[in-house]
Amino acid sequence: MISRAPLAWSVAGLLAAIALPWYALQEGLDSGAWLGGLWSSEDYASGLAQTIEHGKWWLAPVLVALVICLATALMQTRQRRGTLLLIASAAGLLLFAAQALGIGLRGWSTGWLTTVFGELDSRQVGLGAGGAVVMVALLSLLSIGLALRGGFGGDAFVAGAVTTVAASIVLFTAWPILRILIQAFQDGDGLLAPALLVERLATEKIWSLRCLAGGGRCGVAWNTLFLALGCGIGTTALGLAFALIVTRTSFGFKKTLRVLTVLPIVTPPFVIGLALILVFGRAGVVNQFLEWSMGIEPTRWIYGFQGVFLAQLFAFTPVAFLVLIGVVEGVSPTLEEASQTLRADRWATFTTVSLPLMRPGLANAFLVGFIESIADFGNPIVLGGDYGVLSTEIYFAVVGAQLDYGRAASLALLLLVFALGAFFLQRRVVGTGSYATISGKGDSGLPTPLPALARRAAAWVALPWAAFTLMLYGFAFVGGLVKVWGRDYTPTLDHYTKAFAVERTADGLLWTGAAWNSFWTTLKLAAIAAPLTAALGLIAAWLLVRQRFAGRSALEFATMLSFAVPGTVIGVAYVFAFNVPPIEITGTAMIIVLCFVFRNMPVGVRAGMAAMSQIDRSLDEASLTLRGRAPQTLVYVVLPLLRPAIVGALVYGFVRAVTTVSAVVFLVTAEYELATTYIILRVINGDYGLAIAYSCALIVLMLAVILLIQFAVGDRRLGRRAVALKGGRA
Amino acid sequence: MRLATISLGALVLALPLALPLAAPASAQGVVNVYCSVQVEWCTLAANEFQKASGIKVSMTQKGSGETIAQLKAEAQNPKGDVWFGGTGDPHLQAAEENLTEPYKSPKMADLHPWAVKQNTDSAGRTVGIYAGALGFGFNTELLAKKNVKAPACWADLLKPEFKGEIQMANPNSSGTAYVAIATLVQLMGEEKAFEYLKKMHANINAYTRSGTAPMKAVARGETMVSISFVHDGVTEALAGFPVKTATPCEGTGYEIGSMSLIKGARNLANAKKFYDWALTPDAQKLGAQAKQFQVPSNKATPLPPEAPKFADMKLIDYDQAKYGKSAERKRLIARWDSEVGALPKP
């Protein structure tokens, strides 16, 4: 049975090499213009034609490797078939990669190749349909070969999934990031000069500490660190306060609190910054009122550290809350009761039992706050004034008057070091101690009420904060409904009409609003990206949790890589890596989709891993005993139990795709303009009304989509109950 | 079954790879324009050119800094054909780095001398399409409230009543701020100019990242005075904000908004058509229609009545060739960084 797969892939690869254009077409496949020139035209020729007719001799070995694979697949004996297949496909892939990387737009792509082989009087452009299918075929053959040799438990599906996930992560995460980071060690002409990194990083602008010694500005590295520490601590504290209020008090508006936690996640990145300006800016409501009532001079305090810090607190506290709520709920009442039986009072119980048990949650929440803060671009750009942080500094090193990619890359490296440092710190803090409080045994106790002091503190911090968040959103909403905020408060729908006007003409509806183009593109691309993100994330999670294979931890690290790298760096990295052959996709919709998918996949992986570890392995084993194979087990047993995780990954994939800005600034084109880049342009031009109107529309859209996804994937409560039930019995 | 499921696994990889096949637009009858003026102007220009020529315009609006970053990143494999608008320095820099293509348009004879000089300075690689003078923007309501006289000269900006009330952009990220520094250097000599900037630092409340931000801040009352291009002030005033502008009595510099053909353009013939068209009065009128009031480079283009007139200003003989060079630019910005930018906040 297994022999059909290698046969099919070899044939598919060879067909693609004969009947599809090898290189990318200027006008796209759907035009059909290539059909006529498949043999004769150098632009349209297939792989075979390129080799024979157009002097691309270096493609020949790849095609030969495919033919050998076909021959192997047709072999009668089973013996050594796996080995042969493995060798042939691996050699094919290697040769494929070598020619793709070695020969570019201007012949040999590096100097030493030219010196060794002499000038090459030929060139190649980006891979097209033919080349891509051949590559996928070779990869599949490789995984089948591995499985035939007994790798991955002899399961071709597992082998295929691992190769797919690994290859796509290498191509679309590791490769672009490495490419940009290497620039940190290169001078302007691309020569390696490691000393340059030191020179670039050891400057006053980055490390000066003069702001502490009174007067002067601190370096951007310190600015970033201070902000991230503040944000990490602040969001953790606030998130904890909210989590305690929701789980341990009889507070009446828990539902409202829950809704408040979703809002910032679906908010485009600069709305909070804008709302803060509308409220606290010099012409903002608060200052105007103070001046009018008490004659206090309006100030500009919102621009700088304070403003960015506030905005980040508003934006990221809900995330900390979401991380902490599970942990706070999970602390077993039994232990607290035991503590009280031992005559500890409520306060002692809280500080010595409950809080330490929450340590992993607190560390996680801090980590998330820290990383979100250093990667944040929207808030510092709107509110930073002249308080520079690394993310804005990188942006301006690329687009500003300096145009220094080397500097941008070194700063990105620094940012990556900060992020990784936080990861390791978190691991150290959590340590190896046991925090397990949920076991198979029933928890019959009731959660201990909070000590009065903690309760009051939590309420005093959290409730004004919640009220404040509501107020900010209220103002932001109103800001889209008045003519010019701060000057002319006449209510108007102008901004909405300008953005979303639809005219009825003889030919039907005419979408004349300025925002429609970017709106539909965003919707379309996010809708393509979300399922891909979820699928890839969940497959990766399933592999990481359920399968044992060599290189598992390396794969796990690689999946997390793009999460730690700030968006601007990813964006520039994508332009660098994918503007030149072999993969030449800048200016297309695909590069934007890929950027969405690989940037947001880590969260899908995490969600999937968490959910998967709740499902008892014995269910998989039962399926296997009943002769279900890996794919059937995945489809019929694991996936139905994963509904909450699927919903989560889909929603997150979609929402992040709609709200992301820094990563896609360099990837958008006129044809594929996105909502967020359109909004930031309006903000830069000072057109706040339209920006806010558009953002409000996006928020409504995302809430609608979240509901739709929940509806489509199915009731998550039902899924959960099933999980709990089966987990309990096992 | 196995076959199907393996394909399923590979699909995740194959799907994105198959997607782009429906990608870039057809090579016939298209021109890709990178546009660095305001979005309204860009759209208007695209539509009008499309109407006039039948060539489809694919327009990407990005600031001039982002555009030259993109040109550099794409140098091996350019995706754009023409770069329309944006302050002149990045265009000169692109010319210097061989990112753009020399071209002498037949319309060259109809242009103002400063626009032609931009062309000769760059060995034909760029041309002026509009010019805008540097000056001050100020919020009349704030001035009245504080009972302060509007600034008329560079020297006025040092007065104590403007303490913490002036905004200018950071030259590290903004071309506007660089024009200001280069102007002062040419006006006063380098040493004196930096003395001046250091003194003015006490009155500055923020060096913003974007060049247009200070004028927006003036309009919304977030700051009293800005150092900006004066035509930006006209736009704000027309939008109903209490903004007025002035050009310094000692003399001032100006930017020359430029246009270049991108080296290796895939639609060079169409790009040249766009280039020639953009130099005609018909095309240059569009700026005013989009509420942008720079001085157009074609002598025959009618000057909108709201536009600041060059005749009323004292303009210095701005040396675009010298101060547009990246070495000079890097040096001046570095000096500003260490001597002015690093000063403690007043």
mmCIF file of N, CA and C in Angstrom, chain A residues 5 8-9 26-29 105 139 157 164 168 205 210 215-217 282-283 291 297 300 303 386 388 393 395-396 398-399 401-403 405 484 487 536 575 579-580 584 586 588 590 594 629 631 665 668 670 681-682 685-686, chain B residues 2-3 5 9 12-13 16 20-21 23-25 39-40 59-62 65-66 68-69 72-74 76-77 79 141-142 145-146 164-165 171-173 205-207 209 216 220-222 240-242 266 329 337 341 344-345:
data_model
loop_
_atom_site.group_PDB
_atom_site.id
_atom_site.type_symbol
_atom_site.label_atom_id
_atom_site.label_comp_id
_atom_site.label_asym_id
_atom_site.label_seq_id
_atom_site.Cartn_x
_atom_site.Cartn_y
_atom_site.Cartn_z
ATOM 1 N N ALA A 5 2.362 5.882 -2.443
ATOM 2 C CA ALA A 5 2.721 7.264 -2.118
ATOM 3 C C ALA A 5 3.988 7.732 -2.836
ATOM 4 N N ALA A 8 3.207 8.186 -6.475
ATOM 5 C CA ALA A 8 2.405 9.375 -6.761
ATOM 6 C C ALA A 8 3.256 10.635 -6.688
ATOM 7 N N TRP A 9 4.085 10.732 -5.660
ATOM 8 C CA TRP A 9 4.875 11.960 -5.521
ATOM 9 C C TRP A 9 5.911 12.099 -6.620
ATOM 10 N N GLN A 26 5.758 36.832 -14.404
ATOM 11 C CA GLN A 26 5.405 38.221 -14.082
ATOM 12 C C GLN A 26 3.899 38.371 -13.919
ATOM 13 N N GLU A 27 3.146 37.723 -14.789
ATOM 14 C CA GLU A 27 1.719 38.020 -14.834
ATOM 15 C C GLU A 27 0.872 36.989 -14.105
ATOM 16 N N GLY A 28 1.499 35.967 -13.492
ATOM 17 C CA GLY A 28 0.716 35.002 -12.747
ATOM 18 C C GLY A 28 0.263 33.848 -13.621
ATOM 19 N N LEU A 29 -0.015 32.720 -12.969
ATOM 20 C CA LEU A 29 -0.372 31.510 -13.696
ATOM 21 C C LEU A 29 -1.724 31.608 -14.368
ATOM 22 N N LEU A 105 20.083 36.267 -9.849
ATOM 23 C CA LEU A 105 19.718 37.147 -10.959
ATOM 24 C C LEU A 105 20.901 37.497 -11.843
ATOM 25 N N LEU A 139 10.598 16.763 -0.956
ATOM 26 C CA LEU A 139 10.464 16.743 0.504
ATOM 27 C C LEU A 139 9.594 15.571 0.943
ATOM 28 N N PHE A 157 2.886 9.269 7.897
ATOM 29 C CA PHE A 157 2.162 10.495 8.180
ATOM 30 C C PHE A 157 2.948 11.379 9.147
ATOM 31 N N THR A 164 7.180 18.565 6.903
ATOM 32 C CA THR A 164 6.440 19.744 6.472
ATOM 33 C C THR A 164 6.648 20.904 7.433
ATOM 34 N N SER A 168 8.886 24.198 6.595
ATOM 35 C CA SER A 168 8.250 25.516 6.473
ATOM 36 C C SER A 168 8.815 26.483 7.502
ATOM 37 N N LYS A 205 24.407 56.481 22.514
ATOM 38 C CA LYS A 205 22.986 56.576 22.202
ATOM 39 C C LYS A 205 22.229 55.364 22.700
ATOM 40 N N ARG A 210 22.503 58.742 31.529
ATOM 41 C CA ARG A 210 22.506 60.082 32.100
ATOM 42 C C ARG A 210 21.176 60.501 32.722
ATOM 43 N N GLY A 215 19.422 64.905 34.472
ATOM 44 C CA GLY A 215 19.735 65.605 33.228
ATOM 45 C C GLY A 215 20.228 64.638 32.183
ATOM 46 N N GLY A 216 19.926 64.940 30.942
ATOM 47 C CA GLY A 216 20.401 64.079 29.871
ATOM 48 C C GLY A 216 19.420 62.970 29.588
ATOM 49 N N ARG A 217 19.674 62.297 28.498
ATOM 50 C CA ARG A 217 18.757 61.263 28.101
ATOM 51 C C ARG A 217 19.439 59.925 28.261
ATOM 52 N N ARG A 282 -2.413 67.929 25.503
ATOM 53 C CA ARG A 282 -2.494 69.317 25.921
ATOM 54 C C ARG A 282 -3.856 69.906 25.565
ATOM 55 N N ALA A 283 -4.389 69.476 24.421
ATOM 56 C CA ALA A 283 -5.718 69.957 24.040
ATOM 57 C C ALA A 283 -6.781 68.952 24.455
ATOM 58 N N GLU A 291 -7.724 73.592 33.104
ATOM 59 C CA GLU A 291 -7.411 74.980 32.810
ATOM 60 C C GLU A 291 -8.646 75.858 32.999
ATOM 61 N N GLU A 297 -2.131 75.443 33.974
ATOM 62 C CA GLU A 297 -1.513 75.443 32.644
ATOM 63 C C GLU A 297 -1.535 74.037 32.038
ATOM 64 N N ARG A 300 2.276 68.797 28.826
ATOM 65 C CA ARG A 300 2.495 67.855 27.749
ATOM 66 C C ARG A 300 3.036 66.549 28.325
ATOM 67 N N TYR A 303 3.380 62.826 26.643
ATOM 68 C CA TYR A 303 4.359 62.390 25.641
ATOM 69 C C TYR A 303 5.656 61.985 26.321
ATOM 70 N N ASP A 386 10.066 62.278 22.273
ATOM 71 C CA ASP A 386 11.447 61.936 21.968
ATOM 72 C C ASP A 386 12.002 60.847 22.886
ATOM 73 N N GLY A 388 12.885 57.440 22.889
ATOM 74 C CA GLY A 388 13.067 56.384 21.903
ATOM 75 C C GLY A 388 13.222 55.024 22.557
ATOM 76 N N GLU A 393 13.531 52.739 17.246
ATOM 77 C CA GLU A 393 14.881 53.036 16.760
ATOM 78 C C GLU A 393 15.227 52.151 15.554
ATOM 79 N N TYR A 395 13.074 50.860 13.499
ATOM 80 C CA TYR A 395 12.260 51.353 12.390
ATOM 81 C C TYR A 395 12.936 52.541 11.717
ATOM 82 N N PHE A 396 13.416 53.476 12.537
ATOM 83 C CA PHE A 396 14.009 54.673 11.940
ATOM 84 C C PHE A 396 15.411 54.426 11.412
ATOM 85 N N VAL A 398 15.974 51.943 9.674
ATOM 86 C CA VAL A 398 15.695 51.431 8.336
ATOM 87 C C VAL A 398 15.106 52.500 7.433
ATOM 88 N N VAL A 399 14.139 53.266 7.946
ATOM 89 C CA VAL A 399 13.446 54.193 7.051
ATOM 90 C C VAL A 399 13.903 55.627 7.226
ATOM 91 N N ALA A 401 16.592 58.954 8.160
ATOM 92 C CA ALA A 401 17.612 59.595 7.356
ATOM 93 C C ALA A 401 18.907 58.788 7.360
ATOM 94 N N GLN A 402 19.016 57.773 8.244
ATOM 95 C CA GLN A 402 20.288 57.064 8.328
ATOM 96 C C GLN A 402 20.389 55.914 7.340
ATOM 97 N N LEU A 403 19.282 55.200 7.154
ATOM 98 C CA LEU A 403 19.262 54.085 6.221
ATOM 99 C C LEU A 403 20.371 53.088 6.486
ATOM 100 N N TYR A 405 21.081 49.484 7.569
ATOM 101 C CA TYR A 405 20.573 48.156 7.887
ATOM 102 C C TYR A 405 21.431 47.459 8.926
ATOM 103 N N VAL A 484 -13.753 67.629 14.591
ATOM 104 C CA VAL A 484 -12.321 67.632 14.878
ATOM 105 C C VAL A 484 -12.161 67.641 16.379
ATOM 106 N N ARG A 487 -11.350 70.750 18.831
ATOM 107 C CA ARG A 487 -11.679 72.039 18.243
ATOM 108 C C ARG A 487 -13.158 72.179 17.966
ATOM 109 N N LEU A 536 -1.240 24.679 11.039
ATOM 110 C CA LEU A 536 0.188 24.468 11.227
ATOM 111 C C LEU A 536 0.533 24.433 12.709
ATOM 112 N N VAL A 575 11.485 41.197 3.547
ATOM 113 C CA VAL A 575 11.836 41.887 2.308
ATOM 114 C C VAL A 575 13.202 41.424 1.828
ATOM 115 N N ASN A 579 12.896 38.996 -1.573
ATOM 116 C CA ASN A 579 12.818 39.869 -2.737
ATOM 117 C C ASN A 579 13.676 39.349 -3.877
ATOM 118 N N VAL A 580 14.565 38.426 -3.562
ATOM 119 C CA VAL A 580 15.466 37.897 -4.586
ATOM 120 C C VAL A 580 15.250 36.396 -4.709
ATOM 121 N N GLU A 584 10.903 34.508 -4.559
ATOM 122 C CA GLU A 584 10.749 35.923 -4.866
ATOM 123 C C GLU A 584 9.279 36.273 -4.793
ATOM 124 N N THR A 586 8.007 39.248 -2.872
ATOM 125 C CA THR A 586 7.611 40.565 -2.370
ATOM 126 C C THR A 586 6.606 41.181 -3.325
ATOM 127 N N THR A 588 3.523 40.543 -3.343
ATOM 128 C CA THR A 588 2.364 39.694 -3.561
ATOM 129 C C THR A 588 1.563 39.590 -2.268
ATOM 130 N N MET A 590 0.851 36.778 -1.047
ATOM 131 C CA MET A 590 1.340 35.609 -0.345
ATOM 132 C C MET A 590 2.344 35.957 0.752
ATOM 133 N N LEU A 594 2.026 34.746 4.516
ATOM 134 C CA LEU A 594 3.085 33.972 5.174
ATOM 135 C C LEU A 594 3.557 34.658 6.441
ATOM 136 N N ARG A 629 -4.803 4.444 12.336
ATOM 137 C CA ARG A 629 -3.436 4.928 12.166
ATOM 138 C C ARG A 629 -3.337 6.365 12.659
ATOM 139 N N PRO A 631 -3.015 9.378 11.317
ATOM 140 C CA PRO A 631 -3.905 10.434 10.821
ATOM 141 C C PRO A 631 -5.330 10.238 11.284
ATOM 142 N N VAL A 665 4.461 46.692 7.557
ATOM 143 C CA VAL A 665 4.654 48.019 6.971
ATOM 144 C C VAL A 665 5.430 47.940 5.656
ATOM 145 N N VAL A 668 3.333 45.760 2.445
ATOM 146 C CA VAL A 668 2.116 46.149 1.744
ATOM 147 C C VAL A 668 2.455 46.866 0.437
ATOM 148 N N ALA A 670 0.273 48.845 -3.168
ATOM 149 C CA ALA A 670 -0.990 49.491 -3.510
ATOM 150 C C ALA A 670 -2.081 48.455 -3.674
ATOM 151 N N LEU A 681 -1.141 55.595 8.519
ATOM 152 C CA LEU A 681 -0.911 56.725 7.618
ATOM 153 C C LEU A 681 -1.807 57.900 7.987
ATOM 154 N N ARG A 682 -3.061 57.587 8.289
ATOM 155 C CA ARG A 682 -3.979 58.666 8.694
ATOM 156 C C ARG A 682 -3.488 59.301 9.987
ATOM 157 N N ASN A 685 -0.692 61.596 9.404
ATOM 158 C CA ASN A 685 -1.178 62.841 8.810
ATOM 159 C C ASN A 685 -2.087 63.626 9.747
ATOM 160 N N GLY A 686 -2.273 63.137 10.957
ATOM 161 C CA GLY A 686 -3.084 63.874 11.920
ATOM 162 C C GLY A 686 -4.572 63.755 11.699
ATOM 163 N N ARG B 2 -3.626 6.497 2.962
ATOM 164 C CA ARG B 2 -2.339 7.030 3.370
ATOM 165 C C ARG B 2 -1.918 8.166 2.444
ATOM 166 N N LEU B 3 -2.127 7.907 1.158
ATOM 167 C CA LEU B 3 -1.751 8.897 0.163
ATOM 168 C C LEU B 3 -2.455 10.210 0.455
ATOM 169 N N THR B 5 -3.694 11.282 3.217
ATOM 170 C CA THR B 5 -3.306 11.984 4.434
ATOM 171 C C THR B 5 -1.927 12.598 4.311
ATOM 172 N N GLY B 9 -0.810 16.600 4.770
ATOM 173 C CA GLY B 9 0.301 17.207 5.482
ATOM 174 C C GLY B 9 1.068 18.162 4.591
ATOM 175 N N VAL B 12 -0.263 21.921 3.607
ATOM 176 C CA VAL B 12 0.025 23.122 4.384
ATOM 177 C C VAL B 12 1.215 23.857 3.779
ATOM 178 N N LEU B 13 2.187 23.082 3.310
ATOM 179 C CA LEU B 13 3.353 23.711 2.710
ATOM 180 C C LEU B 13 3.051 24.152 1.289
ATOM 181 N N PRO B 16 0.544 27.721 0.515
ATOM 182 C CA PRO B 16 1.119 29.068 0.380
ATOM 183 C C PRO B 16 2.025 29.186 -0.829
ATOM 184 N N PRO B 20 0.948 32.511 -4.790
ATOM 185 C CA PRO B 20 1.424 33.741 -5.409
ATOM 186 C C PRO B 20 1.307 33.669 -6.895
ATOM 187 N N LEU B 21 1.021 32.481 -7.385
ATOM 188 C CA LEU B 21 1.061 32.308 -8.811
ATOM 189 C C LEU B 21 0.107 33.298 -9.442
ATOM 190 N N ALA B 23 0.039 36.337 -8.811
ATOM 191 C CA ALA B 23 0.532 37.567 -8.238
ATOM 192 C C ALA B 23 0.719 38.783 -9.154
ATOM 193 N N PRO B 24 1.937 39.290 -9.368
ATOM 194 C CA PRO B 24 2.061 40.675 -9.813
ATOM 195 C C PRO B 24 1.329 40.949 -11.116
ATOM 196 N N ALA B 25 1.042 42.201 -11.316
ATOM 197 C CA ALA B 25 0.182 42.578 -12.426
ATOM 198 C C ALA B 25 0.893 42.407 -13.766
ATOM 199 N N VAL B 39 -1.533 61.098 0.579
ATOM 200 C CA VAL B 39 -2.301 60.043 -0.052
ATOM 201 C C VAL B 39 -3.329 60.575 -1.055
ATOM 202 N N GLU B 40 -3.981 61.689 -0.739
ATOM 203 C CA GLU B 40 -5.010 62.227 -1.640
ATOM 204 C C GLU B 40 -4.384 62.608 -2.975
ATOM 205 N N MET B 59 -0.207 52.201 -7.459
ATOM 206 C CA MET B 59 0.408 53.249 -6.636
ATOM 207 C C MET B 59 0.621 52.780 -5.203
ATOM 208 N N THR B 60 1.813 52.919 -4.698
ATOM 209 C CA THR B 60 2.076 52.604 -3.299
ATOM 210 C C THR B 60 2.499 53.870 -2.585
ATOM 211 N N GLN B 61 1.746 54.273 -1.572
ATOM 212 C CA GLN B 61 2.096 55.489 -0.859
ATOM 213 C C GLN B 61 2.965 55.151 0.342
ATOM 214 N N LYS B 62 4.150 55.747 0.389
ATOM 215 C CA LYS B 62 5.065 55.556 1.523
ATOM 216 C C LYS B 62 5.869 56.820 1.665
ATOM 217 N N GLY B 65 11.495 58.287 3.262
ATOM 218 C CA GLY B 65 12.454 57.438 3.968
ATOM 219 C C GLY B 65 12.149 55.962 3.756
ATOM 220 N N GLU B 66 10.872 55.603 3.885
ATOM 221 C CA GLU B 66 10.490 54.211 3.684
ATOM 222 C C GLU B 66 10.725 53.800 2.244
ATOM 223 N N ILE B 68 13.018 54.958 0.057
ATOM 224 C CA ILE B 68 14.409 54.687 -0.304
ATOM 225 C C ILE B 68 14.888 53.417 0.396
ATOM 226 N N ALA B 69 14.360 53.140 1.600
ATOM 227 C CA ALA B 69 14.687 51.870 2.253
ATOM 228 C C ALA B 69 14.242 50.707 1.378
ATOM 229 N N LYS B 72 16.438 50.298 -1.696
ATOM 230 C CA LYS B 72 17.698 49.637 -1.360
ATOM 231 C C LYS B 72 17.501 48.143 -1.176
ATOM 232 N N ALA B 73 16.446 47.798 -0.455
ATOM 233 C CA ALA B 73 16.195 46.377 -0.203
ATOM 234 C C ALA B 73 15.890 45.642 -1.506
ATOM 235 N N GLU B 74 15.285 46.380 -2.456
ATOM 236 C CA GLU B 74 14.890 45.738 -3.708
ATOM 237 C C GLU B 74 15.906 45.937 -4.816
ATOM 238 N N GLN B 76 18.466 44.650 -6.048
ATOM 239 C CA GLN B 76 18.816 43.568 -6.970
ATOM 240 C C GLN B 76 17.678 43.219 -7.900
ATOM 241 N N ASN B 77 16.480 43.606 -7.517
ATOM 242 C CA ASN B 77 15.314 43.139 -8.243
ATOM 243 C C ASN B 77 14.173 44.137 -8.070
ATOM 244 N N LYS B 79 11.006 46.533 -7.970
ATOM 245 C CA LYS B 79 9.590 46.251 -8.201
ATOM 246 C C LYS B 79 8.852 47.503 -8.635
ATOM 247 N N GLU B 141 -4.198 81.035 18.468
ATOM 248 C CA GLU B 141 -4.953 81.102 19.733
ATOM 249 C C GLU B 141 -4.031 81.012 20.938
ATOM 250 N N LEU B 142 -3.061 80.073 20.865
ATOM 251 C CA LEU B 142 -2.123 79.936 21.973
ATOM 252 C C LEU B 142 -1.274 81.198 22.125
ATOM 253 N N LYS B 145 -3.372 83.822 23.744
ATOM 254 C CA LYS B 145 -3.631 83.533 25.145
ATOM 255 C C LYS B 145 -2.427 83.897 26.008
ATOM 256 N N LYS B 146 -1.248 83.604 25.484
ATOM 257 C CA LYS B 146 -0.049 83.898 26.255
ATOM 258 C C LYS B 146 0.471 85.292 25.968
ATOM 259 N N GLY B 164 9.992 75.800 25.974
ATOM 260 C CA GLY B 164 9.149 74.606 25.964
ATOM 261 C C GLY B 164 7.969 74.685 25.025
ATOM 262 N N GLU B 165 8.031 75.576 24.053
ATOM 263 C CA GLU B 165 6.877 75.748 23.174
ATOM 264 C C GLU B 165 7.171 75.423 21.712
ATOM 265 N N PRO B 171 16.420 64.972 13.181
ATOM 266 C CA PRO B 171 17.037 64.752 11.870
ATOM 267 C C PRO B 171 17.419 63.294 11.628
ATOM 268 N N ASN B 172 17.527 62.497 12.695
ATOM 269 C CA ASN B 172 17.823 61.088 12.506
ATOM 270 C C ASN B 172 16.741 60.383 11.715
ATOM 271 N N SER B 173 15.519 60.872 11.860
ATOM 272 C CA SER B 173 14.440 60.175 11.177
ATOM 273 C C SER B 173 13.721 61.050 10.164
ATOM 274 N N ASN B 205 10.292 71.438 23.022
ATOM 275 C CA ASN B 205 9.662 70.480 23.924
ATOM 276 C C ASN B 205 9.804 69.047 23.440
ATOM 277 N N ALA B 206 9.955 68.840 22.131
ATOM 278 C CA ALA B 206 10.177 67.477 21.645
ATOM 279 C C ALA B 206 10.774 67.523 20.254
ATOM 280 N N TYR B 207 11.681 66.601 19.986
ATOM 281 C CA TYR B 207 12.136 66.365 18.624
ATOM 282 C C TYR B 207 11.338 65.164 18.123
ATOM 283 N N ARG B 209 9.535 62.262 15.750
ATOM 284 C CA ARG B 209 10.105 61.311 14.805
ATOM 285 C C ARG B 209 9.728 61.677 13.374
ATOM 286 N N LYS B 216 1.190 69.345 12.825
ATOM 287 C CA LYS B 216 -0.055 68.779 13.341
ATOM 288 C C LYS B 216 -0.220 69.156 14.815
ATOM 289 N N ARG B 220 -3.318 71.334 16.612
ATOM 290 C CA ARG B 220 -4.162 70.842 17.694
ATOM 291 C C ARG B 220 -3.818 71.468 19.032
ATOM 292 N N GLY B 221 -2.982 72.471 19.021
ATOM 293 C CA GLY B 221 -2.689 73.170 20.266
ATOM 294 C C GLY B 221 -1.789 72.390 21.192
ATOM 295 N N GLU B 222 -1.110 71.356 20.688
ATOM 296 C CA GLU B 222 -0.198 70.605 21.546
ATOM 297 C C GLU B 222 1.133 71.326 21.704
ATOM 298 N N GLY B 240 -9.421 74.344 9.124
ATOM 299 C CA GLY B 240 -10.137 75.035 10.183
ATOM 300 C C GLY B 240 -9.349 75.239 11.461
ATOM 301 N N PHE B 241 -8.065 74.935 11.435
ATOM 302 C CA PHE B 241 -7.270 75.130 12.648
ATOM 303 C C PHE B 241 -6.678 76.542 12.678
ATOM 304 N N PRO B 242 -6.453 77.084 13.876
ATOM 305 C CA PRO B 242 -5.926 78.451 13.992
ATOM 306 C C PRO B 242 -4.413 78.480 13.752
ATOM 307 N N ARG B 266 10.800 47.753 -14.708
ATOM 308 C CA ARG B 266 10.323 46.756 -15.666
ATOM 309 C C ARG B 266 9.445 47.384 -16.736
ATOM 310 N N ARG B 329 25.652 64.659 5.025
ATOM 311 C CA ARG B 329 24.452 64.475 5.805
ATOM 312 C C ARG B 329 24.758 63.677 7.067
ATOM 313 N N ASP B 337 23.603 65.025 16.786
ATOM 314 C CA ASP B 337 23.344 64.011 17.798
ATOM 315 C C ASP B 337 24.173 64.223 19.047
ATOM 316 N N GLY B 341 21.291 66.786 20.341
ATOM 317 C CA GLY B 341 20.344 65.742 20.730
ATOM 318 C C GLY B 341 20.637 65.149 22.086
ATOM 319 N N PRO B 344 20.791 67.574 28.001
ATOM 320 C CA PRO B 344 19.705 67.254 28.929
ATOM 321 C C PRO B 344 18.431 68.006 28.556
ATOM 322 N N LYS B 345 17.325 67.385 28.877
ATOM 323 C CA LYS B 345 16.037 68.040 28.627
ATOM 324 C C LYS B 345 15.925 69.266 29.521
#
